[in-house]
C-alpha cells in the first residue's frame, strides 16, 4: 500500500469529466489505447462501471473516528487468539497419545508429546485437525470474496455486506459460551470456523472502504483542488496524497493495536478472580466480543452514504463478481504490477498466516492452553505493535520514505520467523521449543518481535494495495486482495498438516514456510514498480469511465 500516481487523484476525474485547467495524470492516447482493449458492451460481455461519484461527501471527524473505533474492536483477540486457544484446548483434551493408545491423556507427564484424534477410519494429529480447519476456512473465504466481493462496488451492498458478516462473527463468538467439555470439540470446530471466516470477511470488506475514505478526506480534496489549479505539480501531489493514505492506514492500525491492549487488560478482570471457574475461558470470549460490539457499531451509524452505481441490466449480485474478476484478469497486461503484487502477496500472506498458526500451536502447547498466559503474551505483542506502528509512521513521515521501502523492512522479519522455527528441527535449545522464546527477553521473544515488525506489515500492505487499485473499483480489487491475504492460506495449512501427519513433528512444516515467504518477498521487492503501477491503474480506470460514458451516450441515442 504505497507510492506516487495516487488512487485518490481520480476523484477529481469522476465520470470521465476532467476540468480543463487540471493536470491530468493520464495521457489521452494512453487511455484511448486501453479503452480499445477493454470489454465492450455487448450481449455476453460485462461493461465495467466505476463506483466513483463526484458528489461523494467529505469525510467528517465523527465518521473517521467511528472507522478507527470499528478497527479498535475488530482486533482479532476473540475470533483468532482466544477462539484458537479454546478450540485447540478442547481438541487436545479429546485426543489421546498414539504411543499409549485410546484412553490415554495427551497432557500426562509421561506422554510422548504426540496427540491424535479418531478421524474417519484412522487417526489425525491434533495440529493437523487445527490446520485443516484453517485450510477449509480459507477456502470458504475464497468463495465469498470471489463471488460477492466486487459486487460490493454497486449500490449500498458493500455497506450491508460488512454489517451482515460482522453480525455473524458476533453471534459465533457469543455462541462460544456453550463450549464447556472436550466432547463438544466438533461444535467448537464449527464455531471456530464460522468465527474465523466471518472475521476474515470483516477485515476485507472493512479494508475496501479505506481507498474511498482516503480520497475524500478534507486534506485529500484540498490536494486535488491545488493540483487542478496548478498550485502544485504532479510529483508533489503524488507524494503528499500517498502520505495522507499512509496516515489513515497507520492510525487505523494503531487503533487496532490499542484495542488489543485494552481488550487484553479487560480480560484480566475475569481471568484472575475467576481463575478456578471452569467457564472462565468462555466468559472471557464473551467479554471480548462485547467490547467489539460497543466500539464497532458506530461505524454503521456514522458512515456517510457513498453508494456505487446500480447493478448493470441483466446482472445480479451473485454472478457479477465472477464476471468482473474474470474480465479484469483478462486485462492483466494493462495492470501488470497490480497483479504481480496480488500474486506476491498471495504467497507472502499464505506463508505468514500459516506460520502464525503453526507458532500458535507450539505456543499453546508450551503454555498448556492458558488464557491467562495468552493474555500476558498478547499484551506484550499489543504494546510493542502500537509503539512500532506509530514509530514506523513517524519515521516515514519525517523522511518521506515511500511505502514499498517501509513494507520491505517488515518483510525481512516475515522471513526470519519461519527460519527461527526451522532451526528447531535440529536443536531443542531454541526454535520455538522453550517458554523464554515466546515471553522473556525482548531480544528473543517471538511475541515482542512479531509486534515490533509485523503490525506495520498490515498497514503498509493495505496502503500498497490502495496505491495499485484502479480508483472506483475498490471492492473488486480489495476482494482479490482479501483472496491474497486471508483466503490464500487454503494452501499452506493443508500442505503443513500433510507434512506433520507424515513426519509426526510440528517443526517439519517450517522449511516450507521459510521458502514460501522468501520467494514471495523477492517477488514484491524486485518485481513491482509502484510509481508505474499507479499510473497504469489510473489509466485503466480512466479508460473504463470513458468507455462507460460512451456506451451510455449510445444507449441514449
XYZ file of C-alpha atoms in Angstrom, residues 40-359:
320
model
C -17.184 -3.837 -24.862
C -20.865 -3.513 -24.037
C -22.069 -6.489 -25.988
C -24.672 -9.043 -25.048
C -22.402 -11.602 -23.427
C -19.719 -9.251 -22.118
C -19.838 -7.217 -18.962
C -19.266 -3.481 -19.203
C -17.251 -2.264 -16.204
C -18.837 0.518 -14.188
C -16.748 2.745 -11.908
C -18.093 3.248 -8.393
C -16.657 6.766 -8.041
C -19.199 9.553 -7.691
C -18.131 13.185 -7.935
C -20.690 14.133 -5.263
C -19.239 11.874 -2.554
C -19.370 13.665 0.836
C -16.213 14.788 2.580
C -15.207 12.571 5.493
C -16.280 14.034 8.818
C -14.309 13.773 12.043
C -17.077 11.658 13.586
C -17.085 9.279 10.618
C -13.302 8.915 10.670
C -13.287 8.164 14.395
C -16.058 5.602 14.010
C -13.876 3.974 11.314
C -10.955 3.836 13.740
C -13.134 2.511 16.571
C -14.520 -0.345 14.471
C -10.952 -1.488 13.838
C -10.198 -0.923 17.524
C -12.751 -3.605 18.395
C -12.085 -5.827 15.370
C -8.630 -6.643 16.726
C -8.632 -10.472 16.438
C -8.344 -11.157 20.198
C -11.660 -13.018 20.337
C -12.125 -14.702 16.929
C -8.446 -15.559 16.453
C -6.400 -15.571 19.676
C -8.841 -16.921 22.280
C -11.024 -18.937 19.889
C -7.937 -20.750 18.613
C -6.765 -21.442 22.152
C -10.180 -22.751 23.264
C -10.605 -24.910 20.157
C -7.116 -26.391 20.476
C -7.640 -26.994 24.189
C -10.847 -28.987 23.625
C -9.349 -30.954 20.733
C -6.255 -31.770 22.756
C -8.367 -32.858 25.747
C -10.452 -35.118 23.495
C -7.377 -36.705 21.886
C -5.041 -39.468 23.064
C -1.375 -40.377 22.963
C -0.864 -42.684 19.934
C 2.008 -44.444 21.683
C -0.122 -45.400 24.706
C -3.362 -45.872 22.818
C -7.010 -44.711 23.251
C -7.948 -43.565 26.719
C -4.537 -42.072 27.467
C -4.025 -38.356 28.063
C -2.008 -36.102 25.750
C -1.109 -33.846 28.671
C 0.165 -36.565 31.033
C 3.620 -36.036 32.469
C 4.930 -39.175 30.728
C 3.190 -38.563 27.378
C 5.157 -38.964 24.143
C 4.442 -35.401 23.005
C 2.154 -36.615 20.213
C -1.632 -36.262 20.245
C -4.191 -37.696 17.821
C -7.952 -37.822 17.378
C -10.123 -40.540 15.830
C -10.664 -39.393 12.254
C -12.609 -41.461 9.750
C -11.215 -44.988 9.778
C -7.940 -43.862 11.370
C -6.494 -41.011 13.357
C -5.255 -37.497 12.669
C -2.792 -35.359 14.627
C -4.375 -32.557 16.650
C -2.161 -29.987 14.907
C -3.377 -31.325 11.563
C -7.027 -31.010 12.625
C -6.465 -27.359 13.524
C -4.596 -26.610 10.291
C -7.285 -28.445 8.317
C -9.935 -26.231 9.918
C -7.880 -23.208 8.874
C -7.486 -24.519 5.341
C -11.207 -25.164 4.880
C -11.973 -21.750 6.373
C -9.664 -20.042 3.912
C -11.285 -21.960 1.056
C -14.684 -20.668 2.159
C -13.282 -17.138 2.283
C -12.090 -17.594 -1.294
C -15.608 -18.459 -2.380
C -17.049 -15.436 -0.549
C -14.519 -12.917 -1.833
C -14.708 -14.039 -5.454
C -18.491 -14.413 -5.542
C -19.682 -11.253 -3.842
C -16.510 -9.235 -3.205
C -16.619 -6.962 -6.256
C -20.428 -6.845 -6.117
C -19.903 -4.594 -3.098
C -18.880 -1.813 -5.513
C -22.555 -1.486 -6.527
C -25.230 0.420 -4.665
C -25.107 0.047 -0.878
C -24.387 -3.679 -0.999
C -20.868 -3.267 0.447
C -22.157 -1.433 3.492
C -24.774 -4.086 4.276
C -22.378 -6.909 3.467
C -19.925 -5.711 6.127
C -22.779 -5.335 8.607
C -24.002 -8.902 7.969
C -20.609 -10.628 8.256
C -19.898 -8.590 11.390
C -23.153 -9.770 12.998
C -22.365 -13.386 12.054
C -18.967 -13.098 13.745
C -20.520 -11.513 16.822
C -23.102 -14.311 17.017
C -20.494 -17.068 16.668
C -18.351 -15.520 19.388
C -21.275 -15.305 21.807
C -22.075 -18.962 20.993
C -18.662 -19.925 22.428
C -20.293 -19.845 25.871
C -21.587 -23.358 25.107
C -18.131 -24.920 24.576
C -17.532 -26.387 28.021
C -16.388 -30.013 27.555
C -13.956 -31.970 25.310
C -16.836 -33.987 23.816
C -18.040 -30.781 22.137
C -14.870 -30.359 20.101
C -16.743 -30.873 16.769
C -19.074 -27.987 17.730
C -16.028 -25.987 18.782
C -14.509 -26.650 15.368
C -17.661 -25.418 13.620
C -17.928 -22.269 15.767
C -14.215 -21.597 15.340
C -14.503 -21.868 11.550
C -17.582 -19.613 11.396
C -15.797 -17.055 13.569
C -12.616 -17.318 11.517
C -14.388 -16.992 8.148
C -16.630 -14.104 9.171
C -13.757 -12.322 10.931
C -11.614 -12.590 7.794
C -14.518 -11.220 5.758
C -14.903 -8.238 8.111
C -11.251 -7.327 7.581
C -11.512 -7.488 3.795
C -14.784 -5.618 3.362
C -13.791 -3.069 6.010
C -10.436 -2.510 4.263
C -12.280 -1.993 0.966
C -13.758 1.190 2.445
C -10.266 2.581 3.018
C -9.441 3.887 -0.519
C -12.774 5.710 -0.830
C -12.399 7.155 2.659
C -8.817 8.286 1.976
C -9.661 10.093 -1.267
C -12.486 12.034 0.429
C -10.725 13.496 3.455
C -10.558 17.280 3.651
C -6.796 17.184 3.038
C -7.111 14.875 0.017
C -9.786 17.111 -1.507
C -7.598 20.179 -0.897
C -4.690 18.495 -2.671
C -6.935 17.708 -5.636
C -8.030 21.343 -5.813
C -4.430 22.575 -5.687
C -3.414 20.203 -8.460
C -6.346 21.280 -10.626
C -5.480 24.964 -10.041
C -1.824 24.396 -10.914
C -0.610 25.332 -7.431
C 1.334 22.071 -7.055
C 2.892 19.727 -9.602
C 2.040 16.073 -10.126
C 5.052 14.760 -8.194
C 4.188 16.857 -5.124
C 0.569 15.767 -5.316
C 1.520 12.101 -5.592
C 3.874 12.283 -2.617
C 1.500 14.202 -0.326
C -1.560 12.166 -1.307
C 0.347 8.948 -0.648
C 1.295 10.261 2.785
C -2.379 11.004 3.500
C -3.227 7.387 2.708
C -0.413 6.177 4.932
C -1.601 8.479 7.730
C -5.091 6.979 7.803
C -3.799 3.420 7.414
C -1.191 3.851 10.166
C -3.625 5.488 12.600
C -6.297 2.844 11.990
C -3.717 0.073 12.533
C -2.584 1.837 15.708
C -6.182 1.888 16.949
C -6.458 -1.829 16.247
C -3.407 -2.381 18.435
C -4.741 -0.046 21.127
C -7.864 -2.211 21.082
C -5.543 -5.188 21.529
C -4.106 -3.635 24.688
C -7.454 -2.531 26.141
C -9.110 -5.864 25.392
C -6.358 -7.927 26.991
C -6.414 -5.666 30.060
C -10.174 -6.119 30.353
C -9.814 -9.900 30.264
C -7.609 -9.805 33.358
C -10.677 -8.615 35.283
C -12.196 -12.048 34.629
C -9.188 -14.358 34.262
C -7.602 -13.545 37.638
C -10.604 -13.519 40.028
C -12.364 -16.410 38.240
C -9.237 -18.491 37.645
C -10.831 -21.619 39.176
C -14.161 -21.275 37.371
C -14.475 -23.967 34.644
C -16.246 -21.479 32.341
C -13.779 -18.622 32.748
C -12.458 -19.040 29.187
C -15.972 -18.884 27.767
C -16.781 -15.751 29.783
C -13.580 -14.170 28.507
C -14.548 -14.609 24.854
C -17.994 -13.153 25.542
C -16.420 -10.115 27.245
C -14.010 -9.535 24.367
C -16.795 -9.836 21.836
C -18.952 -7.408 23.811
C -16.135 -4.850 23.619
C -16.115 -5.158 19.803
C -19.902 -4.680 19.676
C -19.655 -1.485 21.751
C -16.809 0.005 19.691
C -17.801 -1.315 16.281
C -21.493 -0.468 15.995
C -20.816 3.254 15.487
C -19.275 2.757 12.041
C -22.651 1.581 10.767
C -24.310 4.614 12.386
C -21.951 7.402 11.292
C -20.664 6.107 7.940
C -21.759 8.619 5.298
C -23.531 7.275 2.209
C -21.250 6.847 -0.808
C -23.247 4.372 -2.891
C -21.891 2.905 -6.071
C -23.778 2.616 -9.371
C -26.708 0.287 -9.899
C -26.018 -3.274 -10.977
C -25.999 -3.332 -14.814
C -29.096 -4.642 -16.540
C -29.172 -8.414 -16.793
C -26.672 -8.900 -13.950
C -27.100 -9.893 -10.293
C -25.017 -9.753 -7.142
C -24.131 -13.465 -7.200
C -22.684 -13.545 -10.718
C -21.321 -10.080 -11.394
C -18.355 -10.619 -9.061
C -17.035 -13.589 -11.013
C -17.601 -11.801 -14.320
C -15.789 -8.655 -13.232
C -12.853 -10.569 -11.815
C -12.583 -12.643 -14.989
C -12.685 -9.552 -17.175
C -10.087 -7.811 -15.006
C -7.751 -10.837 -15.084
C -8.042 -10.940 -18.875
C -6.594 -7.429 -18.909
C -3.701 -8.102 -16.558
C -1.309 -6.774 -19.205
C -2.708 -3.284 -18.602
C -2.228 -3.711 -14.824
C 0.947 -5.822 -14.590
C 2.245 -4.506 -11.272
C -1.169 -4.733 -9.609
C -1.415 -8.429 -10.453
C 2.241 -9.136 -9.651
C 1.611 -7.631 -6.210
C -1.550 -9.685 -5.751
C 0.367 -12.862 -6.634
C 3.382 -11.998 -4.488
C 1.197 -11.040 -1.546
C -0.848 -14.222 -2.043
C 2.286 -16.278 -1.381
C 3.554 -13.988 1.385
C 0.230 -13.943 3.255
C -0.098 -17.701 2.866
C 3.347 -18.174 4.386
C 2.866 -15.663 7.211
C -0.683 -16.706 8.168
C 0.301 -20.367 8.271
C 3.479 -19.537 10.209
C 1.432 -17.645 12.807
C -0.977 -20.593 13.073
C 1.870 -23.090 13.490
C 3.686 -20.944 16.061
